[in-house]
Coordinates of N, CA and C in Angstrom, one line a residue:
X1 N 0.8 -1.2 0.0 CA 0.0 0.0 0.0 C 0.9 1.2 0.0
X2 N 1.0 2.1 -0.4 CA 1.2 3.5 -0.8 C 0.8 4.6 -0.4
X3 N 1.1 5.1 0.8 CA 1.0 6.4 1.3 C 0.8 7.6 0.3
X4 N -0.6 8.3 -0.1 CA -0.2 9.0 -1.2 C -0.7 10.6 -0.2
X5 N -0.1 11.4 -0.6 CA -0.1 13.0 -0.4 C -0.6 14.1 -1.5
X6 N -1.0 15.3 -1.1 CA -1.5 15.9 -1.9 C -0.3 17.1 -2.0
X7 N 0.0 17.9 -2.6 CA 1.0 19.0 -2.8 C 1.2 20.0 -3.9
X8 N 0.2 20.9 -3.7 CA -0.3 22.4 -4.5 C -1.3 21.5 -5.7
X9 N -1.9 20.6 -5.0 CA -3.4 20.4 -5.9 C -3.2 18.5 -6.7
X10 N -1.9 18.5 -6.4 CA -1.5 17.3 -7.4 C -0.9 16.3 -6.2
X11 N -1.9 14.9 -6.2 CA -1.9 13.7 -5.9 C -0.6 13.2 -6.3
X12 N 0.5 12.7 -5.1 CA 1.8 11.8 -5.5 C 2.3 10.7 -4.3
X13 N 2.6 9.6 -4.6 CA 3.0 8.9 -3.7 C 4.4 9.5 -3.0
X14 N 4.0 9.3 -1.6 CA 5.2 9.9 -0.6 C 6.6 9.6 -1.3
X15 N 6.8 8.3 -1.1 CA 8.3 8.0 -1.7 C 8.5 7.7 -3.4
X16 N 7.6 9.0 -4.0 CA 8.0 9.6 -4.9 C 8.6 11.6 -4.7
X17 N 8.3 11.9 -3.4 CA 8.5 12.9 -2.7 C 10.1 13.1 -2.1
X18 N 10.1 14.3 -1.7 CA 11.4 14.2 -0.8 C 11.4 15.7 0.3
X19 N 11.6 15.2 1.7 CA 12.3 16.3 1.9 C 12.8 17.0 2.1
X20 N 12.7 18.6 2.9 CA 14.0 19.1 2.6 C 14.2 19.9 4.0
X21 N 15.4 20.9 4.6 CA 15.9 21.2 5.5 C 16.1 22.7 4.8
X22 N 15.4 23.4 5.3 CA 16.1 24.7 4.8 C 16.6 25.8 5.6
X23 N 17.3 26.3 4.9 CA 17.7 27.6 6.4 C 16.6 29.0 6.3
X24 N 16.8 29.8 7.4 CA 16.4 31.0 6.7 C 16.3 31.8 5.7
X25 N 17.9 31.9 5.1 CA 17.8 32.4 3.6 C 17.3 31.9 2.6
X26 N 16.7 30.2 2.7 CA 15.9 29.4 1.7 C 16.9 28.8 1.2
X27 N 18.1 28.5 1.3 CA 19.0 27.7 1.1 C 18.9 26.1 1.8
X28 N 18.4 25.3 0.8 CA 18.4 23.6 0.7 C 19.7 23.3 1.8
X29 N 20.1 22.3 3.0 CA 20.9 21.9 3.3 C 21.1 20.4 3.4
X30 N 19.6 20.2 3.4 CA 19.5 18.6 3.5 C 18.0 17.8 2.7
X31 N 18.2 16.7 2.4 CA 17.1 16.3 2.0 C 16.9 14.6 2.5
X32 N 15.6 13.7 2.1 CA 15.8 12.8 2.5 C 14.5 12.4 1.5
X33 N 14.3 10.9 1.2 CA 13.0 10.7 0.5 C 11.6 10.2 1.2
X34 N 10.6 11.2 0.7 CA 9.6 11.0 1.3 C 8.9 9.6 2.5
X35 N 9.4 9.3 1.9 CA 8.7 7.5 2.4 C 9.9 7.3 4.4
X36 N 10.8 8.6 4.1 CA 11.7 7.9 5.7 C 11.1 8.9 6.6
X37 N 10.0 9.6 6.5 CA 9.5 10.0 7.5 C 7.9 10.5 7.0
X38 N 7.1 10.4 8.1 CA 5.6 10.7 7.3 C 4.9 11.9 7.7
X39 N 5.8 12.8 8.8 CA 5.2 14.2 9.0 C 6.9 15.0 9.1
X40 N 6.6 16.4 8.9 CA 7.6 17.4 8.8 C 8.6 17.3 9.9
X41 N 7.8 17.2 11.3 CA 8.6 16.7 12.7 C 9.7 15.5 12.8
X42 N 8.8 14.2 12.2 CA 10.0 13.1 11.9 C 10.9 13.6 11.0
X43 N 10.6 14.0 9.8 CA 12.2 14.2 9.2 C 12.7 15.3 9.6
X44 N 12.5 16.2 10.6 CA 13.4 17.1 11.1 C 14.2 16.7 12.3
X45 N 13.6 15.0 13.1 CA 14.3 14.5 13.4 C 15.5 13.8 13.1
X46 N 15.1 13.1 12.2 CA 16.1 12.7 10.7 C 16.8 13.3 10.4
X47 N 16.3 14.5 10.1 CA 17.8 15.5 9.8 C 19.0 15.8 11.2
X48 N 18.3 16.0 12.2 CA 18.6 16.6 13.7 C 18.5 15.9 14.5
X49 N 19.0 15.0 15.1 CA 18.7 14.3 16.0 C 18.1 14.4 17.4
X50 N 18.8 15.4 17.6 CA 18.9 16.3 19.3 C 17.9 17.4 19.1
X51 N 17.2 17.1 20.2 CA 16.0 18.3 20.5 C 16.6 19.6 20.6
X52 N 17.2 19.8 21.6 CA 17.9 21.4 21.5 C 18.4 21.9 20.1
X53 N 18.8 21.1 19.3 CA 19.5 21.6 18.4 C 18.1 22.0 17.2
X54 N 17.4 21.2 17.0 CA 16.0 20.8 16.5 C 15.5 22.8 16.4
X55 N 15.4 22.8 18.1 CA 14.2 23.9 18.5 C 15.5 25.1 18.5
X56 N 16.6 25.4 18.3 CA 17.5 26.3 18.0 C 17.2 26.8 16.9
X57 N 17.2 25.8 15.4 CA 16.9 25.8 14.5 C 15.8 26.5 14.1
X58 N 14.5 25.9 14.5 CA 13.6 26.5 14.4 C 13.3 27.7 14.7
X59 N 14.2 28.6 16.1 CA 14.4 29.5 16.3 C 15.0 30.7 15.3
X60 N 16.1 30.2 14.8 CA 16.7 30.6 13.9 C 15.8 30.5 12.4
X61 N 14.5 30.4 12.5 CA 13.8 30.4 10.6 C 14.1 29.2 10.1
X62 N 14.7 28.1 10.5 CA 14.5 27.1 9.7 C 13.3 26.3 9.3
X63 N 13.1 25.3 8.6 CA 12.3 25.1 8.1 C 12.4 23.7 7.4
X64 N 11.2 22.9 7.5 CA 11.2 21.5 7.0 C 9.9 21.6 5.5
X65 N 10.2 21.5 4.5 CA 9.1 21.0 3.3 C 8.8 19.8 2.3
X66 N 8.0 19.7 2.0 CA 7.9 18.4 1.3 C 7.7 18.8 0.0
X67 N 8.6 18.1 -1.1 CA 8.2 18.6 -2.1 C 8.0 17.5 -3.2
X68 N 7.5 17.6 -4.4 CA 7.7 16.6 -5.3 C 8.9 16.7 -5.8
X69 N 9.7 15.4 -7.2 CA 10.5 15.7 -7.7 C 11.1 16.8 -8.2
X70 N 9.9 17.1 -9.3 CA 10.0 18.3 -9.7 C 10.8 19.8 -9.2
X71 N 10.0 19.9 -8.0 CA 10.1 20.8 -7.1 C 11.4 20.7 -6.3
X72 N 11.7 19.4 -6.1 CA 12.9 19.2 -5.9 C 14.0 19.8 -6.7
X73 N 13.8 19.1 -8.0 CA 15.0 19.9 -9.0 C 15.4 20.7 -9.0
X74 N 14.1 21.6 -8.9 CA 13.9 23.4 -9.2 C 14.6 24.0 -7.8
X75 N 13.9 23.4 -6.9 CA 14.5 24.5 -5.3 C 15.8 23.5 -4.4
X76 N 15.7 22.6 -4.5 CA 16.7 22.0 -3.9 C 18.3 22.0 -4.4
X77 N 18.0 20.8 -5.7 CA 19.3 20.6 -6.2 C 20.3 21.9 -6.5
X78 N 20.5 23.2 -7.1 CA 20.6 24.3 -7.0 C 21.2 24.5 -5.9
X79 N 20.8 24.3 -4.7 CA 21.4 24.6 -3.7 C 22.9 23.8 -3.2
X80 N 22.2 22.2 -3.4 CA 23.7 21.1 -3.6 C 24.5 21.2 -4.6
X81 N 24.0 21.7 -5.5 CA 25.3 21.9 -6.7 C 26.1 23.4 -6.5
X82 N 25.4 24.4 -5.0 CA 26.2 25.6 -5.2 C 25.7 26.2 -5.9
X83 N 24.9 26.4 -6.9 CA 24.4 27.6 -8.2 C 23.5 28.3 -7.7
X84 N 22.9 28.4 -6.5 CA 21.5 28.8 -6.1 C 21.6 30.6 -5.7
X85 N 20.4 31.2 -5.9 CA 20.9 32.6 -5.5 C 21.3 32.6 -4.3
X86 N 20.9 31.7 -3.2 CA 21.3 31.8 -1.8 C 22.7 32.1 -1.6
X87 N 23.5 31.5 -1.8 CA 24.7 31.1 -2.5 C 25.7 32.5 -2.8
X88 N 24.9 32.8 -4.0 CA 25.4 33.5 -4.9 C 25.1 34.8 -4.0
X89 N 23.8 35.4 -3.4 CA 23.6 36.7 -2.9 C 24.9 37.0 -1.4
X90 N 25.2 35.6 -0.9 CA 26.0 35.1 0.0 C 28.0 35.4 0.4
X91 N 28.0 35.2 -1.0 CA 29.1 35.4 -1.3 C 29.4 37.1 -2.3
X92 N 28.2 37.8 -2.3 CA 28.7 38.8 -3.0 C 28.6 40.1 -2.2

């Protein structure tokens, strides 16, 4: 059976999903695929292990999302390859 999710109107099975860790400035730092955690909280454990460190984060603007592939490509990868404006606005 297949855990399926809904995400800006369009029906996808979770571990066709992934997601993601971001910082404040919207800069991707981590990701993971949909299916290894089933709410935003588990995979911010996943990412984080440690509570203090977790609720610091969160303090600081971070942020957990679930995205499709797609979405993935567009907002994530960018970020792991270095080319992303985050990056770029970062360094200039």
């Amino acid at each position: 059976m297949k855990l399926m999710v809904e995400l800006d109107g369009q029906t996808v099975a979770l571990n066709d999903c992934f997601w993601i860790r971001v910082d404040a400035a919207g800069c991707t730092w981590s990701s993971l695929h949909g299916d290894q955690a089933l709410t935003a909280e588990d995979a911010h454990k996943e990412f984080v292990p440690r509570q203090r460190d977790r609720d610091r984060e969160q303090r600081q603007g971070w942020s957990i999302h679930l995205l499709t592939r797609a979405q993935w490509k567009q907002q994530a990868e960018p970020c792991f390859l270095g080319t992303c404006e985050h990056r770029k606005a970062a360094t200039a």
